[in-house]
Amino acid sequence: MSFEITKELTKNPKTKPDSSNLVFGKHFTDHMFIMDYETGKGWHSPRIVPYQPILLDPAAKVFHYGQTIFEGLKAFRKADGTVVTFRPNKNFERLNRSNERLSIPAIDEKLALEALRELLLIDQDWVPSEEGTSLYIRPFVIATESALGVNPSEKYMFMIIMSPVGSYYAEGINPVKIFVESKYVRAVRGGVGNAKTAGNYAASLKAQEEAHEQGYSQVLWLDGVHLKYIEEVGSMNIFFRIDGKVVTPALNGSILDGITRNSIIQLLKHWGWTVEERQISIDELVEAQKSDKLEEIFGTGTAAVISPVGEISYAGEKFTIRDGSTGELSAKLYDTLTGIQRGALEDPFGWVVEIK
Amino acid sequence: MSFEITKELTKNPKTKPDSSNLVFGKHFTDHMFIMDYETGKGWHSPRIVPYQPILLDPAAKVFHYGQTIFEGLKAFRKADGTVVTFRPNKNFERLNRSNERLSIPAIDEKLALEALRELLLIDQDWVPSEEGTSLYIRPFVIATESALGVNPSEKYMFMIIMSPVGSYYAEGINPVKIFVESKYVRAVRGGVGNAKTAGNYAASLKAQEEAHEQGYSQVLWLDGVHLKYIEEVGSMNIFFRIDGKVVTPALNGSILDGITRNSIIQLLKHWGWTVEERQISIDELVEAQKSDKLEEIFGTGTAAVISPVGEISYAGEKFTIRDGSTGELSAKLYDTLTGIQRGALEDPFGWVVEIK
Ligand SMILES: Cc1ncc(COP(=O)(O)O)c(C=O)c1O
Ligand SMILES: Cc1ncc(COP(=O)(O)O)c(C=O)c1O
């Protein structure tokens, strides 16, 4: 490959934060990747520069019309010191699906992967090595044309920034409580629910705040049409182990096609589990719980990997799942996926990409 | 009132664009208003400064999670030279309703009005005087905390920028063609459709592009639940004159509470028209058209004031409304509202606020 990514290295490397005590998304590495787009010129000037603020006109379209998309993935340090990423090609494929939905011009996925590789090589010392830690990578695109008026921007910036993050589970993998939301709606078929775009997250803040006030850490969304079928959790897809099978909502256009979701489904099938991707109503779930067939619930996402659910609240009722303890399947999936990611376990699927 | 708004005036006033040929939202005045928010400190440091780019960390929440809201209103120059705004208090009330929905801290409406007044006084020479021209005013809030993670920002900026704009109708008021959208959805009850937030507009770009390709200038949205009830157009509310009455979709939570809509309803009632704010299905509309009872369709919004609709396309069928000509009620409403705004007609409702 030969993309001319220019590089300007920092003259003032930052002090790295204490990696035994990392807060999610607060510290950023020494460098970032930027590339610009302009109608007529296409994507151009790919470059790695010192991490720094960006200068934008107050009329930049991203501020007003939210034309922006993002991705999230992680790099890990293996025991032997090598740095790896997990299925990064999947993230850049999804980035382009989000771009398409948001009328943002496509980005060459090979160039994006190469940019990430070069950026990771430059900032490789930032990849922490403690158990559970990683380097969170955030590629994103923003519309930068300074013009009011609702139409696709003529200018964009694509950037990659990176942040060392601690273990999601400071004290071991712990079940969370989730609140089934039946007032607010995150997305509906025909909308942008399956794109990783800013507006979906803005739309979720209020519900999340109200759930927090009631002691729930996450919201479980129901579909926008019937307020009946289960969609996903804040930034995780959701799985149910019911009567010996695993059920997860199908990719219906309003939920995100999670890369962890996809990996978990492959792993489960590999192990011989029956996995059903289909509509599942909240009533079916309540029914399964009442008849003692609901064996486990867990969320899946890049940040938490696997997040067991210990309690759900729906329509004023509380349901404790397996007495609030972590299910054996959740634990096994967590151990296996993190084991593959960190090179402790074999990688039968070719998911792990070494950065060299 | 005494809010200490500090002022730093530009040393390099810009050349004003030719006001007979203004493009919407491309030119900005010499100054802008800014105020910052930080948890613990509240909104602080209100100031008027030269119009200039802003510096933001790439991890600023607005880029990733779209926590942002905006407003749009206009200032006009009356024949006697005075500068007026139209119902600005309504815009700042709505701004705070949007803030509330997006978990953004409320802004003192009196301070916002005072900031606008002072900014307009400083940049008053930018208010054009030609028929149909005005100064478009864009107040907006963006989340500026630099931290990844989906939760309300701890920092915000509130800004007001202003842009001289030309007549929406370069060649007189002209009916537009609209495309009834039955694939894409803009908003659904329980979502953020009634807030003026960036994500709603990002979600509309794809549908708008596809409508343009088919020769339609705007999309008419249907409700997200049934894809059946009429909601609104791109950035306008919509009205139908059917069999001697005026019908407009009720404020159901998924459409914007337009200030032009509100003013038009008041005007119509003042004139003795029956105005029904209710659910109206696309089938009812098609039925009215087929039985020759559909007398006029028009959109209402700050940018266009009144926009008559000459053709609608639904499910592959085209319906020409009154042979594509502007209805007499649309024309009368346009003349009256613009007349009140520019001081040519009496203002029985006290809508016009002189800036002095
Ligand atoms: C809305 C939403 N759903 C699900 C996920 C999980 O996706 P992934 O497994 O690719 O991280 C995320 C996080 O990226 C998300 O933001
Ligand atoms: C979605 C939407 N609907 C309707 C309107 C019309 O509202 P107003 O009359 O306050 O300009 C606008 C424009 O502000 C809008 O963005």
PDB file of N, CA and C in Angstrom, chain A residues 24-26 28 51-59 63-68 70 100-103 138 140 145 147-148 150 152 183-185 188-191 198 202 205-206 208-209 224-225, chain B residues 24-26 28 51-59 63-68 70 100-103 138 140 145 147-148 150 152 183-185 188-191 198 202 205-206 208-209 224-225:
ATOM      1  N   PHE A  24     -12.437   6.497  31.625  1.00  0.00           N
ATOM      2  CA  PHE A  24     -12.780   6.320  30.212  1.00  0.00           C
ATOM      3  C   PHE A  24     -12.862   7.652  29.451  1.00  0.00           C
ATOM      4  N   GLY A  25     -12.055   7.744  28.377  1.00  0.00           N
ATOM      5  CA  GLY A  25     -12.216   8.839  27.428  1.00  0.00           C
ATOM      6  C   GLY A  25     -11.782  10.224  27.877  1.00  0.00           C
ATOM      7  N   LYS A  26     -10.887  10.305  28.865  1.00  0.00           N
ATOM      8  CA  LYS A  26     -10.470  11.623  29.374  1.00  0.00           C
ATOM      9  C   LYS A  26      -9.063  11.995  28.922  1.00  0.00           C
ATOM     10  N   PHE A  28      -5.889  11.609  26.147  1.00  0.00           N
ATOM     11  CA  PHE A  28      -5.669  11.265  24.746  1.00  0.00           C
ATOM     12  C   PHE A  28      -4.177  11.159  24.453  1.00  0.00           C
ATOM     13  N   TYR A  51      -1.674  15.720  18.803  1.00  0.00           N
ATOM     14  CA  TYR A  51      -3.051  15.892  19.294  1.00  0.00           C
ATOM     15  C   TYR A  51      -3.239  17.356  19.654  1.00  0.00           C
ATOM     16  N   GLN A  52      -4.263  17.965  19.102  1.00  0.00           N
ATOM     17  CA  GLN A  52      -4.458  19.402  19.331  1.00  0.00           C
ATOM     18  C   GLN A  52      -5.900  19.797  19.051  1.00  0.00           C
ATOM     19  N   PRO A  53      -6.315  20.944  19.586  1.00  0.00           N
ATOM     20  CA  PRO A  53      -7.671  21.431  19.303  1.00  0.00           C
ATOM     21  C   PRO A  53      -7.806  21.756  17.825  1.00  0.00           C
ATOM     22  N   ILE A  54      -9.027  21.758  17.327  1.00  0.00           N
ATOM     23  CA  ILE A  54      -9.269  22.124  15.935  1.00  0.00           C
ATOM     24  C   ILE A  54     -10.052  23.429  15.895  1.00  0.00           C
ATOM     25  N   LEU A  55      -9.837  24.158  14.815  1.00  0.00           N
ATOM     26  CA  LEU A  55     -10.429  25.478  14.649  1.00  0.00           C
ATOM     27  C   LEU A  55     -11.589  25.362  13.661  1.00  0.00           C
ATOM     28  N   LEU A  56     -12.789  25.718  14.087  1.00  0.00           N
ATOM     29  CA  LEU A  56     -13.942  25.602  13.193  1.00  0.00           C
ATOM     30  C   LEU A  56     -14.753  26.880  13.204  1.00  0.00           C
ATOM     31  N   ASP A  57     -15.313  27.211  12.064  1.00  0.00           N
ATOM     32  CA  ASP A  57     -16.214  28.350  11.983  1.00  0.00           C
ATOM     33  C   ASP A  57     -17.464  28.033  12.809  1.00  0.00           C
ATOM     34  N   PRO A  58     -18.024  29.038  13.502  1.00  0.00           N
ATOM     35  CA  PRO A  58     -19.246  28.767  14.284  1.00  0.00           C
ATOM     36  C   PRO A  58     -20.400  28.289  13.402  1.00  0.00           C
ATOM     37  N   ALA A  59     -20.328  28.534  12.102  1.00  0.00           N
ATOM     38  CA  ALA A  59     -21.396  28.081  11.199  1.00  0.00           C
ATOM     39  C   ALA A  59     -21.115  26.689  10.624  1.00  0.00           C
ATOM     40  N   PHE A  63     -22.240  21.610  13.901  1.00  0.00           N
ATOM     41  CA  PHE A  63     -22.847  22.236  15.088  1.00  0.00           C
ATOM     42  C   PHE A  63     -24.365  22.391  14.958  1.00  0.00           C
ATOM     43  N   HIS A  64     -24.817  22.544  13.731  1.00  0.00           N
ATOM     44  CA  HIS A  64     -26.225  22.879  13.495  1.00  0.00           C
ATOM     45  C   HIS A  64     -27.053  21.692  13.031  1.00  0.00           C
ATOM     46  N   TYR A  65     -26.473  20.884  12.141  1.00  0.00           N
ATOM     47  CA  TYR A  65     -27.269  19.830  11.520  1.00  0.00           C
ATOM     48  C   TYR A  65     -26.759  18.424  11.816  1.00  0.00           C
ATOM     49  N   GLY A  66     -25.744  18.334  12.680  1.00  0.00           N
ATOM     50  CA  GLY A  66     -25.342  17.028  13.202  1.00  0.00           C
ATOM     51  C   GLY A  66     -24.879  16.011  12.182  1.00  0.00           C
ATOM     52  N   GLN A  67     -24.380  16.490  11.055  1.00  0.00           N
ATOM     53  CA  GLN A  67     -23.912  15.529  10.045  1.00  0.00           C
ATOM     54  C   GLN A  67     -22.545  15.008  10.490  1.00  0.00           C
ATOM     55  N   THR A  68     -22.555  13.894  11.167  1.00  0.00           N
ATOM     56  CA  THR A  68     -21.359  13.341  11.767  1.00  0.00           C
ATOM     57  C   THR A  68     -21.572  11.866  12.081  1.00  0.00           C
ATOM     58  N   PHE A  70     -19.371   8.165  13.808  1.00  0.00           N
ATOM     59  CA  PHE A  70     -18.158   7.755  14.499  1.00  0.00           C
ATOM     60  C   PHE A  70     -18.045   6.244  14.609  1.00  0.00           C
ATOM     61  N   GLU A 100     -22.801   6.461   4.420  1.00  0.00           N
ATOM     62  CA  GLU A 100     -23.823   6.356   3.374  1.00  0.00           C
ATOM     63  C   GLU A 100     -25.179   6.867   3.886  1.00  0.00           C
ATOM     64  N   ARG A 101     -25.558   6.456   5.095  1.00  0.00           N
ATOM     65  CA  ARG A 101     -26.867   6.851   5.631  1.00  0.00           C
ATOM     66  C   ARG A 101     -26.932   8.351   5.913  1.00  0.00           C
ATOM     67  N   LEU A 102     -25.763   8.924   6.246  1.00  0.00           N
ATOM     68  CA  LEU A 102     -25.717  10.342   6.613  1.00  0.00           C
ATOM     69  C   LEU A 102     -25.292  11.223   5.438  1.00  0.00           C
ATOM     70  N   SER A 103     -25.278  10.669   4.231  1.00  0.00           N
ATOM     71  CA  SER A 103     -24.897  11.432   3.030  1.00  0.00           C
ATOM     72  C   SER A 103     -23.488  12.026   3.139  1.00  0.00           C
ATOM     73  N   ARG A 138     -11.086   6.105  18.526  1.00  0.00           N
ATOM     74  CA  ARG A 138     -12.305   6.773  18.072  1.00  0.00           C
ATOM     75  C   ARG A 138     -12.101   7.441  16.716  1.00  0.00           C
ATOM     76  N   PHE A 140     -13.773   9.356  13.610  1.00  0.00           N
ATOM     77  CA  PHE A 140     -15.045  10.081  13.413  1.00  0.00           C
ATOM     78  C   PHE A 140     -14.942  11.069  12.263  1.00  0.00           C
ATOM     79  N   GLU A 145     -18.210  22.396   6.542  1.00  0.00           N
ATOM     80  CA  GLU A 145     -18.539  23.557   5.706  1.00  0.00           C
ATOM     81  C   GLU A 145     -19.232  24.607   6.563  1.00  0.00           C
ATOM     82  N   ALA A 147     -21.769  26.986   6.516  1.00  0.00           N
ATOM     83  CA  ALA A 147     -22.924  27.488   5.779  1.00  0.00           C
ATOM     84  C   ALA A 147     -24.182  26.980   6.451  1.00  0.00           C
ATOM     85  N   LEU A 148     -25.089  27.885   6.792  1.00  0.00           N
ATOM     86  CA  LEU A 148     -26.373  27.459   7.339  1.00  0.00           C
ATOM     87  C   LEU A 148     -27.256  27.012   6.177  1.00  0.00           C
ATOM     88  N   VAL A 150     -30.047  23.360   5.487  1.00  0.00           N
ATOM     89  CA  VAL A 150     -30.020  21.909   5.667  1.00  0.00           C
ATOM     90  C   VAL A 150     -29.750  21.196   4.351  1.00  0.00           C
ATOM     91  N   PRO A 152     -26.385  18.366   2.544  1.00  0.00           N
ATOM     92  CA  PRO A 152     -25.100  17.744   2.864  1.00  0.00           C
ATOM     93  C   PRO A 152     -23.956  18.742   2.702  1.00  0.00           C
ATOM     94  N   LYS A 183     -41.317   5.134  27.609  1.00  0.00           N
ATOM     95  CA  LYS A 183     -41.800   6.484  27.298  1.00  0.00           C
ATOM     96  C   LYS A 183     -40.946   7.068  26.171  1.00  0.00           C
ATOM     97  N   TYR A 184     -39.657   7.145  26.397  1.00  0.00           N
ATOM     98  CA  TYR A 184     -38.766   7.701  25.376  1.00  0.00           C
ATOM     99  C   TYR A 184     -38.405   6.642  24.338  1.00  0.00           C
ATOM    100  N   VAL A 185     -38.131   7.112  23.120  1.00  0.00           N
ATOM    101  CA  VAL A 185     -37.764   6.211  22.032  1.00  0.00           C
ATOM    102  C   VAL A 185     -36.440   6.689  21.450  1.00  0.00           C
ATOM    103  N   VAL A 188     -36.387   4.433  15.215  1.00  0.00           N
ATOM    104  CA  VAL A 188     -37.529   3.742  14.615  1.00  0.00           C
ATOM    105  C   VAL A 188     -37.126   3.299  13.207  1.00  0.00           C
ATOM    106  N   ARG A 189     -37.761   2.269  12.687  1.00  0.00           N
ATOM    107  CA  ARG A 189     -37.409   1.813  11.327  1.00  0.00           C
ATOM    108  C   ARG A 189     -37.613   2.990  10.351  1.00  0.00           C
ATOM    109  N   GLY A 190     -36.679   3.099   9.407  1.00  0.00           N
ATOM    110  CA  GLY A 190     -36.720   4.238   8.489  1.00  0.00           C
ATOM    111  C   GLY A 190     -35.893   5.407   9.001  1.00  0.00           C
ATOM    112  N   GLY A 191     -35.426   5.313  10.266  1.00  0.00           N
ATOM    113  CA  GLY A 191     -34.609   6.382  10.839  1.00  0.00           C
ATOM    114  C   GLY A 191     -33.121   6.054  10.735  1.00  0.00           C
ATOM    115  N   ALA A 198     -24.127  10.867  15.845  1.00  0.00           N
ATOM    116  CA  ALA A 198     -24.275  11.626  17.078  1.00  0.00           C
ATOM    117  C   ALA A 198     -25.706  11.746  17.585  1.00  0.00           C
ATOM    118  N   ALA A 202     -27.516  11.736  21.462  1.00  0.00           N
ATOM    119  CA  ALA A 202     -28.164  12.923  22.037  1.00  0.00           C
ATOM    120  C   ALA A 202     -29.590  12.569  22.446  1.00  0.00           C
ATOM    121  N   LEU A 205     -30.019  10.809  26.011  1.00  0.00           N
ATOM    122  CA  LEU A 205     -29.527  11.363  27.279  1.00  0.00           C
ATOM    123  C   LEU A 205     -30.604  11.487  28.347  1.00  0.00           C
ATOM    124  N   LYS A 206     -31.765  11.996  27.937  1.00  0.00           N
ATOM    125  CA  LYS A 206     -32.842  12.256  28.899  1.00  0.00           C
ATOM    126  C   LYS A 206     -33.306  10.962  29.575  1.00  0.00           C
ATOM    127  N   GLN A 208     -31.680   8.224  29.876  1.00  0.00           N
ATOM    128  CA  GLN A 208     -30.592   7.713  30.694  1.00  0.00           C
ATOM    129  C   GLN A 208     -30.537   8.454  32.042  1.00  0.00           C
ATOM    130  N   GLU A 209     -30.702   9.775  31.986  1.00  0.00           N
ATOM    131  CA  GLU A 209     -30.713  10.568  33.227  1.00  0.00           C
ATOM    132  C   GLU A 209     -31.825  10.098  34.164  1.00  0.00           C
ATOM    133  N   GLY A 224     -39.569   1.627  18.240  1.00  0.00           N
ATOM    134  CA  GLY A 224     -40.297   2.891  18.136  1.00  0.00           C
ATOM    135  C   GLY A 224     -41.716   2.758  17.634  1.00  0.00           C
ATOM    136  N   VAL A 225     -42.034   1.680  16.961  1.00  0.00           N
ATOM    137  CA  VAL A 225     -43.382   1.533  16.415  1.00  0.00           C
ATOM    138  C   VAL A 225     -44.356   1.032  17.481  1.00  0.00           C
TER     139      VAL A 225
ATOM    140  N   PHE B  24     -28.340  32.296   1.155  1.00  0.00           N
ATOM    141  CA  PHE B  24     -28.720  31.994   2.534  1.00  0.00           C
ATOM    142  C   PHE B  24     -27.564  31.400   3.345  1.00  0.00           C
ATOM    143  N   GLY B  25     -27.252  32.051   4.469  1.00  0.00           N
ATOM    144  CA  GLY B  25     -26.344  31.442   5.447  1.00  0.00           C
ATOM    145  C   GLY B  25     -24.876  31.329   5.080  1.00  0.00           C
ATOM    146  N   LYS B  26     -24.418  32.175   4.165  1.00  0.00           N
ATOM    147  CA  LYS B  26     -23.002  32.091   3.742  1.00  0.00           C
ATOM    148  C   LYS B  26     -22.150  33.232   4.314  1.00  0.00           C
ATOM    149  N   PHE B  28     -21.492  36.186   7.273  1.00  0.00           N
ATOM    150  CA  PHE B  28     -21.821  36.451   8.662  1.00  0.00           C
ATOM    151  C   PHE B  28     -21.384  37.860   9.045  1.00  0.00           C
ATOM    152  N   TYR B  51     -16.589  38.196  15.035  1.00  0.00           N
ATOM    153  CA  TYR B  51     -16.933  36.888  14.473  1.00  0.00           C
ATOM    154  C   TYR B  51     -15.634  36.163  14.165  1.00  0.00           C
ATOM    155  N   GLN B  52     -15.484  34.961  14.663  1.00  0.00           N
ATOM    156  CA  GLN B  52     -14.217  34.239  14.507  1.00  0.00           C
ATOM    157  C   GLN B  52     -14.411  32.750  14.723  1.00  0.00           C
ATOM    158  N   PRO B  53     -13.478  31.965  14.187  1.00  0.00           N
ATOM    159  CA  PRO B  53     -13.544  30.519  14.410  1.00  0.00           C
ATOM    160  C   PRO B  53     -13.388  30.204  15.887  1.00  0.00           C
ATOM    161  N   ILE B  54     -13.879  29.053  16.299  1.00  0.00           N
ATOM    162  CA  ILE B  54     -13.726  28.631  17.684  1.00  0.00           C
ATOM    163  C   ILE B  54     -12.816  27.407  17.728  1.00  0.00           C
ATOM    164  N   LEU B  55     -12.129  27.286  18.860  1.00  0.00           N
ATOM    165  CA  LEU B  55     -11.151  26.232  19.039  1.00  0.00           C
ATOM    166  C   LEU B  55     -11.761  25.168  19.944  1.00  0.00           C
ATOM    167  N   LEU B  56     -11.859  23.944  19.445  1.00  0.00           N
ATOM    168  CA  LEU B  56     -12.453  22.880  20.256  1.00  0.00           C
ATOM    169  C   LEU B  56     -11.573  21.643  20.249  1.00  0.00           C
ATOM    170  N   ASP B  57     -11.568  20.949  21.372  1.00  0.00           N
ATOM    171  CA  ASP B  57     -10.850  19.684  21.434  1.00  0.00           C
ATOM    172  C   ASP B  57     -11.557  18.679  20.519  1.00  0.00           C
ATOM    173  N   PRO B  58     -10.794  17.816  19.836  1.00  0.00           N
ATOM    174  CA  PRO B  58     -11.442  16.815  18.974  1.00  0.00           C
ATOM    175  C   PRO B  58     -12.380  15.887  19.752  1.00  0.00           C
ATOM    176  N   ALA B  59     -12.199  15.808  21.059  1.00  0.00           N
ATOM    177  CA  ALA B  59     -13.077  14.954  21.865  1.00  0.00           C
ATOM    178  C   ALA B  59     -14.289  15.720  22.402  1.00  0.00           C
ATOM    179  N   PHE B  63     -19.201  16.741  18.849  1.00  0.00           N
ATOM    180  CA  PHE B  63     -18.781  15.995  17.647  1.00  0.00           C
ATOM    181  C   PHE B  63     -19.209  14.523  17.685  1.00  0.00           C
ATOM    182  N   HIS B  64     -19.323  13.999  18.887  1.00  0.00           N
ATOM    183  CA  HIS B  64     -19.552  12.561  19.038  1.00  0.00           C
ATOM    184  C   HIS B  64     -20.987  12.221  19.393  1.00  0.00           C
ATOM    185  N   TYR B  65     -21.580  13.022  20.292  1.00  0.00           N
ATOM    186  CA  TYR B  65     -22.888  12.647  20.812  1.00  0.00           C
ATOM    187  C   TYR B  65     -23.977  13.661  20.478  1.00  0.00           C
ATOM    188  N   GLY B  66     -23.630  14.678  19.682  1.00  0.00           N
ATOM    189  CA  GLY B  66     -24.650  15.573  19.120  1.00  0.00           C
ATOM    190  C   GLY B  66     -25.482  16.336  20.130  1.00  0.00           C
ATOM    191  N   GLN B  67     -24.914  16.557  21.307  1.00  0.00           N
ATOM    192  CA  GLN B  67     -25.692  17.308  22.298  1.00  0.00           C
ATOM    193  C   GLN B  67     -25.636  18.781  21.926  1.00  0.00           C
ATOM    194  N   THR B  68     -26.622  19.246  21.209  1.00  0.00           N
ATOM    195  CA  THR B  68     -26.649  20.599  20.673  1.00  0.00           C
ATOM    196  C   THR B  68     -28.076  20.958  20.289  1.00  0.00           C
ATOM    197  N   PHE B  70     -30.552  24.465  18.528  1.00  0.00           N
ATOM    198  CA  PHE B  70     -30.434  25.778  17.903  1.00  0.00           C
ATOM    199  C   PHE B  70     -31.786  26.452  17.737  1.00  0.00           C
ATOM    200  N   GLU B 100     -34.033  21.538  27.577  1.00  0.00           N
ATOM    201  CA  GLU B 100     -34.582  20.593  28.552  1.00  0.00           C
ATOM    202  C   GLU B 100     -34.588  19.168  27.980  1.00  0.00           C
ATOM    203  N   ARG B 101     -35.028  19.037  26.730  1.00  0.00           N
ATOM    204  CA  ARG B 101     -35.120  17.689  26.120  1.00  0.00           C
ATOM    205  C   ARG B 101     -33.745  17.067  25.913  1.00  0.00           C
ATOM    206  N   LEU B 102     -32.748  17.953  25.668  1.00  0.00           N
ATOM    207  CA  LEU B 102     -31.392  17.453  25.385  1.00  0.00           C
ATOM    208  C   LEU B 102     -30.498  17.466  26.618  1.00  0.00           C
ATOM    209  N   SER B 103     -31.080  17.638  27.799  1.00  0.00           N
ATOM    210  CA  SER B 103     -30.314  17.655  29.051  1.00  0.00           C
ATOM    211  C   SER B 103     -29.236  18.734  29.068  1.00  0.00           C
ATOM    212  N   ARG B 138     -29.023  33.131  14.291  1.00  0.00           N
ATOM    213  CA  ARG B 138     -28.896  31.740  14.690  1.00  0.00           C
ATOM    214  C   ARG B 138     -28.301  31.607  16.075  1.00  0.00           C
ATOM    215  N   PHE B 140     -27.375  29.209  19.163  1.00  0.00           N
ATOM    216  CA  PHE B 140     -27.193  27.754  19.296  1.00  0.00           C
ATOM    217  C   PHE B 140     -26.318  27.405  20.482  1.00  0.00           C
ATOM    218  N   GLU B 145     -17.450  19.854  26.471  1.00  0.00           N
ATOM    219  CA  GLU B 145     -16.551  19.068  27.334  1.00  0.00           C
ATOM    220  C   GLU B 145     -15.784  18.059  26.484  1.00  0.00           C
ATOM    221  N   ALA B 147     -14.553  14.812  26.471  1.00  0.00           N
ATOM    222  CA  ALA B 147     -14.557  13.522  27.156  1.00  0.00           C
ATOM    223  C   ALA B 147     -15.455  12.582  26.383  1.00  0.00           C
ATOM    224  N   LEU B 148     -14.928  11.422  26.019  1.00  0.00           N
ATOM    225  CA  LEU B 148     -15.771  10.421  25.376  1.00  0.00           C
ATOM    226  C   LEU B 148     -16.585   9.719  26.453  1.00  0.00           C
ATOM    227  N   VAL B 150     -21.070   8.501  26.787  1.00  0.00           N
ATOM    228  CA  VAL B 150     -22.394   9.074  26.542  1.00  0.00           C
ATOM    229  C   VAL B 150     -23.026   9.535  27.846  1.00  0.00           C
ATOM    230  N   PRO B 152     -24.500  13.629  29.750  1.00  0.00           N
ATOM    231  CA  PRO B 152     -24.574  15.065  29.486  1.00  0.00           C
ATOM    232  C   PRO B 152     -23.239  15.745  29.763  1.00  0.00           C
ATOM    233  N   LYS B 183     -40.677   5.937   3.212  1.00  0.00           N
ATOM    234  CA  LYS B 183     -39.631   4.959   3.545  1.00  0.00           C
ATOM    235  C   LYS B 183     -38.833   5.470   4.763  1.00  0.00           C
ATOM    236  N   TYR B 184     -38.274   6.645   4.613  1.00  0.00           N
ATOM    237  CA  TYR B 184     -37.499   7.217   5.715  1.00  0.00           C
ATOM    238  C   TYR B 184     -38.415   7.901   6.724  1.00  0.00           C
ATOM    239  N   VAL B 185     -37.953   7.927   7.971  1.00  0.00           N
ATOM    240  CA  VAL B 185     -38.717   8.545   9.040  1.00  0.00           C
ATOM    241  C   VAL B 185     -37.829   9.564   9.732  1.00  0.00           C
ATOM    242  N   VAL B 188     -40.280  10.203  15.845  1.00  0.00           N
ATOM    243  CA  VAL B 188     -41.387   9.391  16.339  1.00  0.00           C
ATOM    244  C   VAL B 188     -41.730   9.871  17.751  1.00  0.00           C
ATOM    245  N   ARG B 189     -42.954   9.664  18.178  1.00  0.00           N
ATOM    246  CA  ARG B 189     -43.327  10.081  19.544  1.00  0.00           C
ATOM    247  C   ARG B 189     -42.390   9.395  20.550  1.00  0.00           C
ATOM    248  N   GLY B 190     -42.011  10.187  21.560  1.00  0.00           N
ATOM    249  CA  GLY B 190     -41.027   9.674  22.509  1.00  0.00           C
ATOM    250  C   GLY B 190     -39.610  10.019  22.116  1.00  0.00           C
ATOM    251  N   GLY B 191     -39.443  10.528  20.885  1.00  0.00           N
ATOM    252  CA  GLY B 191     -38.110  10.917  20.408  1.00  0.00           C
ATOM    253  C   GLY B 191     -37.870  12.406  20.593  1.00  0.00           C
ATOM    254  N   ALA B 198     -29.716  19.140  16.314  1.00  0.00           N
ATOM    255  CA  ALA B 198     -28.993  18.782  15.095  1.00  0.00           C
ATOM    256  C   ALA B 198     -29.373  17.429  14.503  1.00  0.00           C
ATOM    257  N   ALA B 202     -29.812  15.934  10.524  1.00  0.00           N
ATOM    258  CA  ALA B 202     -28.920  14.908   9.956  1.00  0.00           C
ATOM    259  C   ALA B 202     -29.760  13.737   9.437  1.00  0.00           C
ATOM    260  N   LEU B 205     -31.311  14.173   5.780  1.00  0.00           N
ATOM    261  CA  LEU B 205     -30.527  14.473   4.575  1.00  0.00           C
ATOM    262  C   LEU B 205     -30.743  13.464   3.445  1.00  0.00           C
ATOM    263  N   LYS B 206     -30.756  12.196   3.789  1.00  0.00           N
ATOM    264  CA  LYS B 206     -30.845  11.142   2.776  1.00  0.00           C
ATOM    265  C   LYS B 206     -32.182  11.228   2.019  1.00  0.00           C
ATOM    266  N   GLN B 208     -34.073  13.776   1.704  1.00  0.00           N
ATOM    267  CA  GLN B 208     -34.083  15.021   0.942  1.00  0.00           C
ATOM    268  C   GLN B 208     -33.299  14.854  -0.367  1.00  0.00           C
ATOM    269  N   GLU B 209     -32.147  14.201  -0.268  1.00  0.00           N
ATOM    270  CA  GLU B 209     -31.343  13.954  -1.474  1.00  0.00           C
ATOM    271  C   GLU B 209     -32.126  13.137  -2.496  1.00  0.00           C
ATOM    272  N   GLY B 224     -43.888   8.445  12.495  1.00  0.00           N
ATOM    273  CA  GLY B 224     -42.995   7.290  12.597  1.00  0.00           C
ATOM    274  C   GLY B 224     -43.689   6.000  12.999  1.00  0.00           C
ATOM    275  N   VAL B 225     -44.841   6.091  13.622  1.00  0.00           N
ATOM    276  CA  VAL B 225     -45.510   4.872  14.080  1.00  0.00           C
ATOM    277  C   VAL B 225     -46.279   4.205  12.930  1.00  0.00           C
TER     278      VAL B 225
END
